[in-house]
GROMACS .gro file of C-alpha atoms in nm:
model
  269
    1TYR     CA    1  -6.060 -13.733 -13.367
    2GLY     CA    2  -5.729 -13.631 -13.520
    3ILE     CA    3  -5.799 -13.511 -13.876
    4ALA     CA    4  -5.933 -13.188 -14.026
    5ILE     CA    5  -5.969 -13.126 -14.400
    6LEU     CA    6  -6.000 -12.787 -14.568
    7ARG     CA    7  -6.098 -12.810 -14.934
    8GLU     CA    8  -6.086 -12.562 -15.224
    9CYS     CA    9  -5.787 -12.369 -15.091
   10PRO     CA   10  -5.591 -12.159 -15.339
   11VAL     CA   11  -5.322 -12.366 -15.513
   12LEU     CA   12  -4.992 -12.187 -15.442
   13ASP     CA   13  -4.633 -12.262 -15.535
   14ASN     CA   14  -4.531 -12.211 -15.173
   15PRO     CA   15  -4.815 -12.281 -14.927
   16VAL     CA   16  -4.632 -12.159 -14.615
   17SER     CA   17  -4.833 -11.834 -14.625
   18LEU     CA   18  -5.155 -12.037 -14.588
   19ILE     CA   19  -5.028 -12.168 -14.256
   20ASN     CA   20  -4.840 -11.870 -14.117
   21GLN     CA   21  -5.056 -11.578 -14.233
   22ASP     CA   22  -5.397 -11.708 -14.342
   23LEU     CA   23  -5.482 -11.992 -14.105
   24ARG     CA   24  -5.238 -11.860 -13.844
   25TYR     CA   25  -5.124 -12.187 -13.688
   26GLY     CA   26  -4.755 -12.153 -13.782
   27PRO     CA   27  -4.469 -12.112 -13.779
   28VAL     CA   28  -4.389 -12.402 -14.008
   29LYS     CA   29  -4.098 -12.600 -13.868
   30HIS     CA   30  -3.775 -12.664 -14.057
   31THR     CA   31  -3.684 -13.034 -14.098
   32LEU     CA   32  -3.395 -13.225 -14.247
   33TYR     CA   33  -3.571 -13.195 -14.582
   34GLY     CA   34  -3.633 -12.822 -14.557
   35THR     CA   35  -3.932 -12.615 -14.448
   36VAL     CA   36  -4.175 -12.754 -14.709
   37PRO     CA   37  -4.074 -13.102 -14.826
   38GLU     CA   38  -4.247 -13.200 -15.151
   39VAL     CA   39  -4.362 -13.555 -15.224
   40THR     CA   40  -4.363 -13.558 -15.602
   41PHE     CA   41  -4.449 -13.824 -15.856
   42LYS     CA   42  -4.432 -13.739 -16.224
   43SER     CA   43  -4.470 -13.988 -16.506
   44ALA     CA   44  -4.151 -14.087 -16.685
   45THR     CA   45  -4.315 -13.966 -17.008
   46ASP     CA   46  -4.272 -13.611 -16.875
   47GLY     CA   47  -3.896 -13.660 -16.874
   48GLU     CA   48  -3.883 -13.590 -16.498
   49PHE     CA   49  -3.702 -13.786 -16.228
   50VAL     CA   50  -3.945 -14.000 -16.028
   51ALA     CA   51  -3.875 -13.877 -15.674
   52PHE     CA   52  -4.104 -14.129 -15.508
   53THR     CA   53  -4.256 -14.455 -15.631
   54ASN     CA   54  -4.624 -14.523 -15.694
   55SER     CA   55  -4.622 -14.817 -15.450
   56GLU     CA   56  -4.819 -14.845 -15.127
   57VAL     CA   57  -4.691 -14.643 -14.832
   58VAL     CA   58  -4.772 -14.828 -14.510
   59THR     CA   59  -4.929 -14.613 -14.236
   60HIS     CA   60  -4.692 -14.444 -13.993
   61THR     CA   61  -4.625 -14.128 -13.794
   62ASP     CA   62  -4.360 -13.880 -13.911
   63ASN     CA   63  -4.035 -13.759 -13.754
   64SER     CA   64  -3.980 -14.051 -13.517
   65PHE     CA   65  -3.605 -13.991 -13.555
   66TYR     CA   66  -3.640 -13.658 -13.373
   67SER     CA   67  -3.636 -13.644 -12.994
   68ARG     CA   68  -3.956 -13.439 -13.022
   69PRO     CA   69  -4.159 -13.532 -13.333
   70ALA     CA   70  -4.379 -13.259 -13.483
   71GLU     CA   71  -4.731 -13.266 -13.341
   72ILE     CA   72  -4.924 -13.148 -13.649
   73LEU     CA   73  -4.859 -13.272 -14.002
   74THR     CA   74  -5.025 -13.071 -14.279
   75MET     CA   75  -5.052 -13.227 -14.626
   76TYR     CA   76  -5.133 -12.981 -14.904
   77GLY     CA   77  -5.238 -13.100 -15.248
   78LYS     CA   78  -5.084 -12.913 -15.543
   79SER     CA   79  -5.183 -13.156 -15.819
   80ASN     CA   80  -5.320 -13.508 -15.851
   81SER     CA   81  -5.403 -13.661 -16.189
   82VAL     CA   82  -5.315 -14.026 -16.116
   83GLU     CA   83  -5.555 -14.317 -16.076
   84GLY     CA   84  -5.565 -14.440 -15.716
   85GLY     CA   85  -5.322 -14.322 -15.452
   86ALA     CA   86  -5.582 -14.236 -15.187
   87SER     CA   87  -5.439 -14.145 -14.847
   88LEU     CA   88  -5.499 -14.373 -14.548
   89TYR     CA   89  -5.549 -14.264 -14.188
   90VAL     CA   90  -5.560 -14.480 -13.874
   91ASP     CA   91  -5.666 -14.363 -13.527
   92THR     CA   92  -5.407 -14.540 -13.311
   93PHE     CA   93  -5.592 -14.458 -12.989
   94ALA     CA   94  -5.892 -14.661 -13.106
   95VAL     CA   95  -5.666 -14.949 -13.212
   96LEU     CA   96  -5.466 -14.944 -12.889
   97ASP     CA   97  -5.783 -14.932 -12.683
   98GLU     CA   98  -5.878 -15.264 -12.845
   99VAL     CA   99  -5.532 -15.398 -12.764
  100ARG     CA  100  -5.578 -15.290 -12.401
  101GLN     CA  101  -5.906 -15.482 -12.381
  102GLU     CA  102  -5.789 -15.794 -12.566
  103GLN     CA  103  -5.422 -15.822 -12.466
  104PRO     CA  104  -5.344 -15.614 -12.153
  105GLU     CA  105  -4.989 -15.747 -12.137
  106TYR     CA  106  -4.920 -15.626 -12.493
  107PHE     CA  107  -5.062 -15.284 -12.412
  108GLN     CA  108  -4.844 -15.260 -12.104
  109VAL     CA  109  -4.519 -15.348 -12.280
  110LEU     CA  110  -4.587 -15.101 -12.566
  111SER     CA  111  -4.636 -14.825 -12.308
  112GLN     CA  112  -4.333 -14.912 -12.097
  113VAL     CA  113  -4.049 -15.043 -12.317
  114VAL     CA  114  -3.848 -14.787 -12.514
  115ALA     CA  115  -3.788 -14.843 -12.886
  116TYR     CA  116  -3.496 -14.693 -13.080
  117TYR     CA  117  -3.501 -14.514 -13.416
  118ARG     CA  118  -3.236 -14.409 -13.666
  119TYR     CA  119  -3.273 -14.248 -14.007
  120GLY     CA  120  -3.011 -14.162 -14.264
  121VAL     CA  121  -3.085 -13.873 -14.497
  122PRO     CA  122  -2.903 -13.715 -14.792
  123GLU     CA  123  -2.545 -13.596 -14.744
  124ASP     CA  124  -2.479 -13.875 -14.489
  125LYS     CA  125  -2.670 -13.706 -14.209
  126LEU     CA  126  -2.799 -13.939 -13.939
  127ASN     CA  127  -3.063 -13.878 -13.674
  128VAL     CA  128  -3.125 -14.111 -13.381
  129SER     CA  129  -3.389 -14.106 -13.106
  130ARG     CA  130  -3.572 -14.320 -12.853
  131HIS     CA  131  -3.947 -14.334 -12.783
  132ARG     CA  132  -4.210 -14.563 -12.641
  133VAL     CA  133  -4.469 -14.658 -12.901
  134LEU     CA  134  -4.729 -14.524 -12.658
  135ASP     CA  135  -4.684 -14.252 -12.397
  136MET     CA  136  -4.938 -14.241 -12.117
  137ARG     CA  137  -5.056 -13.965 -11.884
  138GLY     CA  138  -5.199 -14.157 -11.593
  139GLU     CA  139  -5.459 -14.392 -11.743
  140ASP     CA  140  -5.500 -14.182 -12.058
  141MET     CA  141  -5.322 -14.236 -12.389
  142TYR     CA  142  -5.118 -13.925 -12.467
  143ARG     CA  143  -4.888 -13.978 -12.768
  144VAL     CA  144  -4.798 -14.247 -13.022
  145VAL     CA  145  -4.467 -14.266 -13.212
  146ASP     CA  146  -4.473 -14.536 -13.479
  147THR     CA  147  -4.246 -14.539 -13.782
  148PHE     CA  148  -4.163 -14.908 -13.813
  149PHE     CA  149  -3.925 -14.863 -14.108
  150THR     CA  150  -3.688 -14.647 -13.899
  151LEU     CA  151  -3.675 -14.885 -13.601
  152ASP     CA  152  -3.316 -14.953 -13.497
  153GLU     CA  153  -3.314 -15.323 -13.408
  154PHE     CA  154  -2.946 -15.325 -13.313
  155ALA     CA  155  -2.986 -15.039 -13.063
  156PHE     CA  156  -3.302 -15.207 -12.931
  157ALA     CA  157  -3.111 -15.532 -12.867
  158LYS     CA  158  -2.820 -15.341 -12.712
  159HIS     CA  159  -3.030 -15.144 -12.463
  160VAL     CA  160  -3.312 -15.392 -12.394
  161THR     CA  161  -3.088 -15.674 -12.281
  162ASP     CA  162  -3.356 -15.913 -12.153
  163ILE     CA  163  -3.442 -16.137 -12.447
  164GLU     CA  164  -3.786 -16.231 -12.310
  165THR     CA  165  -3.879 -15.861 -12.290
  166ARG     CA  166  -3.767 -15.813 -12.650
  167LYS     CA  167  -3.971 -16.115 -12.765
  168LEU     CA  168  -4.278 -15.988 -12.584
  169TRP     CA  169  -4.235 -15.638 -12.731
  170TRP     CA  170  -4.215 -15.771 -13.086
  171LYS     CA  171  -4.524 -15.988 -13.030
  172ALA     CA  172  -4.712 -15.688 -12.892
  173TYR     CA  173  -4.596 -15.457 -13.170
  174SER     CA  174  -4.688 -15.711 -13.441
  175TYR     CA  175  -5.031 -15.759 -13.286
  176TYR     CA  176  -5.092 -15.383 -13.277
  177ARG     CA  177  -4.964 -15.329 -13.634
  178GLY     CA  178  -5.182 -15.612 -13.758
  179LYS     CA  179  -5.487 -15.432 -13.622
  180CYS     CA  180  -5.376 -15.110 -13.793
  181ARG     CA  181  -5.375 -15.293 -14.127
  182GLU     CA  182  -5.719 -15.449 -14.093
  183SER     CA  183  -5.939 -15.339 -14.383
  184ARG     CA  184  -6.206 -15.202 -14.150
  185THR     CA  185  -5.962 -14.973 -13.969
  186PRO     CA  186  -5.819 -14.710 -14.207
  187ALA     CA  187  -6.012 -14.407 -14.325
  188VAL     CA  188  -5.954 -14.344 -14.696
  189GLN     CA  189  -5.942 -13.998 -14.852
  190ARG     CA  190  -5.800 -13.887 -15.186
  191ILE     CA  191  -5.603 -13.560 -15.168
  192GLU     CA  192  -5.694 -13.330 -15.458
  193ALA     CA  193  -5.532 -13.004 -15.565
  194GLY     CA  194  -5.634 -12.737 -15.312
  195ASP     CA  195  -5.698 -12.985 -15.029
  196LEU     CA  196  -5.528 -12.908 -14.699
  197VAL     CA  197  -5.527 -13.199 -14.452
  198MET     CA  198  -5.424 -13.140 -14.091
  199ILE     CA  199  -5.326 -13.455 -13.899
  200ASP     CA  200  -5.250 -13.507 -13.532
  201ASN     CA  201  -4.908 -13.670 -13.581
  202SER     CA  202  -4.907 -13.791 -13.220
  203ARG     CA  203  -5.225 -13.996 -13.269
  204VAL     CA  204  -5.309 -14.062 -13.635
  205LEU     CA  205  -5.105 -14.278 -13.871
  206HIS     CA  206  -5.102 -14.180 -14.237
  207GLY     CA  207  -5.013 -14.376 -14.548
  208ARG     CA  208  -5.109 -14.413 -14.914
  209GLN     CA  209  -5.260 -14.670 -15.144
  210PRO     CA  210  -5.069 -14.759 -15.463
  211PHE     CA  211  -5.160 -14.579 -15.784
  212GLU     CA  212  -5.127 -14.617 -16.159
  213GLU     CA  213  -4.878 -14.403 -16.349
  214GLY     CA  214  -5.079 -14.336 -16.662
  215PRO     CA  215  -4.953 -14.106 -16.941
  216GLY     CA  216  -4.878 -13.762 -16.801
  217GLY     CA  217  -4.988 -13.859 -16.451
  218GLU     CA  218  -4.868 -13.631 -16.171
  219ARG     CA  219  -4.913 -13.627 -15.794
  220VAL     CA  220  -4.755 -13.346 -15.589
  221ILE     CA  221  -4.814 -13.311 -15.214
  222ASN     CA  222  -4.643 -13.058 -14.984
  223LEU     CA  223  -4.572 -13.153 -14.622
  224MET     CA  224  -4.556 -12.896 -14.342
  225TYR     CA  225  -4.501 -12.948 -13.968
  226THR     CA  226  -4.630 -12.729 -13.685
  227GLU     CA  227  -4.709 -12.750 -13.313
  228PHE     CA  228  -5.046 -12.830 -13.160
  229SER     CA  229  -5.018 -12.540 -12.914
  230HIS     CA  230  -5.035 -12.299 -13.211
  231LEU     CA  231  -5.335 -12.468 -13.372
  232ILE     CA  232  -5.590 -12.442 -13.089
  233PRO     CA  233  -5.597 -12.059 -13.058
  234ALA     CA  234  -5.596 -12.030 -13.440
  235VAL     CA  235  -5.905 -12.250 -13.471
  236ILE     CA  236  -6.083 -12.057 -13.195
  237ASP     CA  237  -5.998 -11.723 -13.360
  238LEU     CA  238  -6.120 -11.837 -13.703
  239HIS     CA  239  -6.447 -11.974 -13.570
  240GLN     CA  240  -6.511 -11.651 -13.377
  241GLU     CA  241  -6.423 -11.440 -13.679
  242ILE     CA  242  -6.649 -11.641 -13.912
  243ALA     CA  243  -6.933 -11.619 -13.660
  244GLY     CA  244  -6.881 -11.243 -13.622
  245LEU     CA  245  -6.784 -11.280 -13.256
  246ARG     CA  246  -6.431 -11.151 -13.298
  247LYS     CA  247  -6.320 -10.821 -13.450
  248VAL     CA  248  -6.035 -10.846 -13.700
  249GLN     CA  249  -5.730 -10.647 -13.594
  250SER     CA  250  -5.661 -10.332 -13.791
  251GLY     CA  251  -5.459 -10.413 -14.101
  252ALA     CA  252  -5.508 -10.791 -14.067
  253PRO     CA  253  -5.678 -10.975 -14.356
  254SER     CA  254  -6.030 -11.101 -14.294
  255VAL     CA  255  -6.148 -11.451 -14.381
  256SER     CA  256  -6.304 -11.325 -14.705
  257ASP     CA  257  -5.979 -11.146 -14.797
  258ARG     CA  258  -5.787 -11.473 -14.770
  259ASN     CA  259  -5.961 -11.654 -15.056
  260PHE     CA  260  -6.134 -11.892 -14.816
  261LYS     CA  261  -6.492 -11.779 -14.883
  262HIS     CA  262  -6.569 -12.098 -15.076
  263ALA     CA  263  -6.350 -12.334 -14.877
  264THR     CA  264  -6.524 -12.606 -14.678
  265TRP     CA  265  -6.421 -12.771 -14.352
  266SER     CA  266  -6.456 -13.143 -14.290
  267TRP     CA  267  -6.384 -13.274 -13.941
  268ARG     CA  268  -6.342 -13.649 -13.889
  269LYS     CA  269  -6.433 -13.799 -13.553
   0.00000   0.00000   0.00000
């Protein structure tokens, strides 16, 4: 579990209304990059600044530098005319369950030792936080925080003073990350214009394969962050409305009014 895809959505300049009014699982959270950060790649032949490269993006969760990372990441495709660049998704619970079976000591240290994160953003802003890679609720896996490129190794060494614990943590983390990168593990899905991908940011890693520029190639993806507690009642309401089991409130738009008549859901388990 952890991913839902809605295809053939209307392509809008600002997709916040899809979340807040149409699908009703907002509000969209404000981040250091604004309410709707845009991951844009445009070919240099268009005369535009290349905001992000066309290289591989290794799988990760978002917002690790916040004390409370967003629970739902929504990726919304506005355009995609490049070759390659499919998105990657990894179910960390499945990977960590294998770690628990194969290397119980590694599983234990990842769920007990706190890691430290720091991230510098434009205008010299700096966010810092601390999280375990895996949070447990009893014997159940509850939440994963894993953005390896924002790990603060100096803070980790300062606060985790026992060198043997640090060595064991790095061995465990490398073992787990190696499993995440195995070719059999990631799910691969290209995001097209009008695709809306909802990801459980506390369970599923996301990344991207490299892609070719090509003349006039463009790839624009909007990112939006919301809370899981808002998503569950929204999904229940929409299913009941579609099935005719729930009456639409007076003045509220129906499913057909929202341009979703031809949209299709795809749930990944």
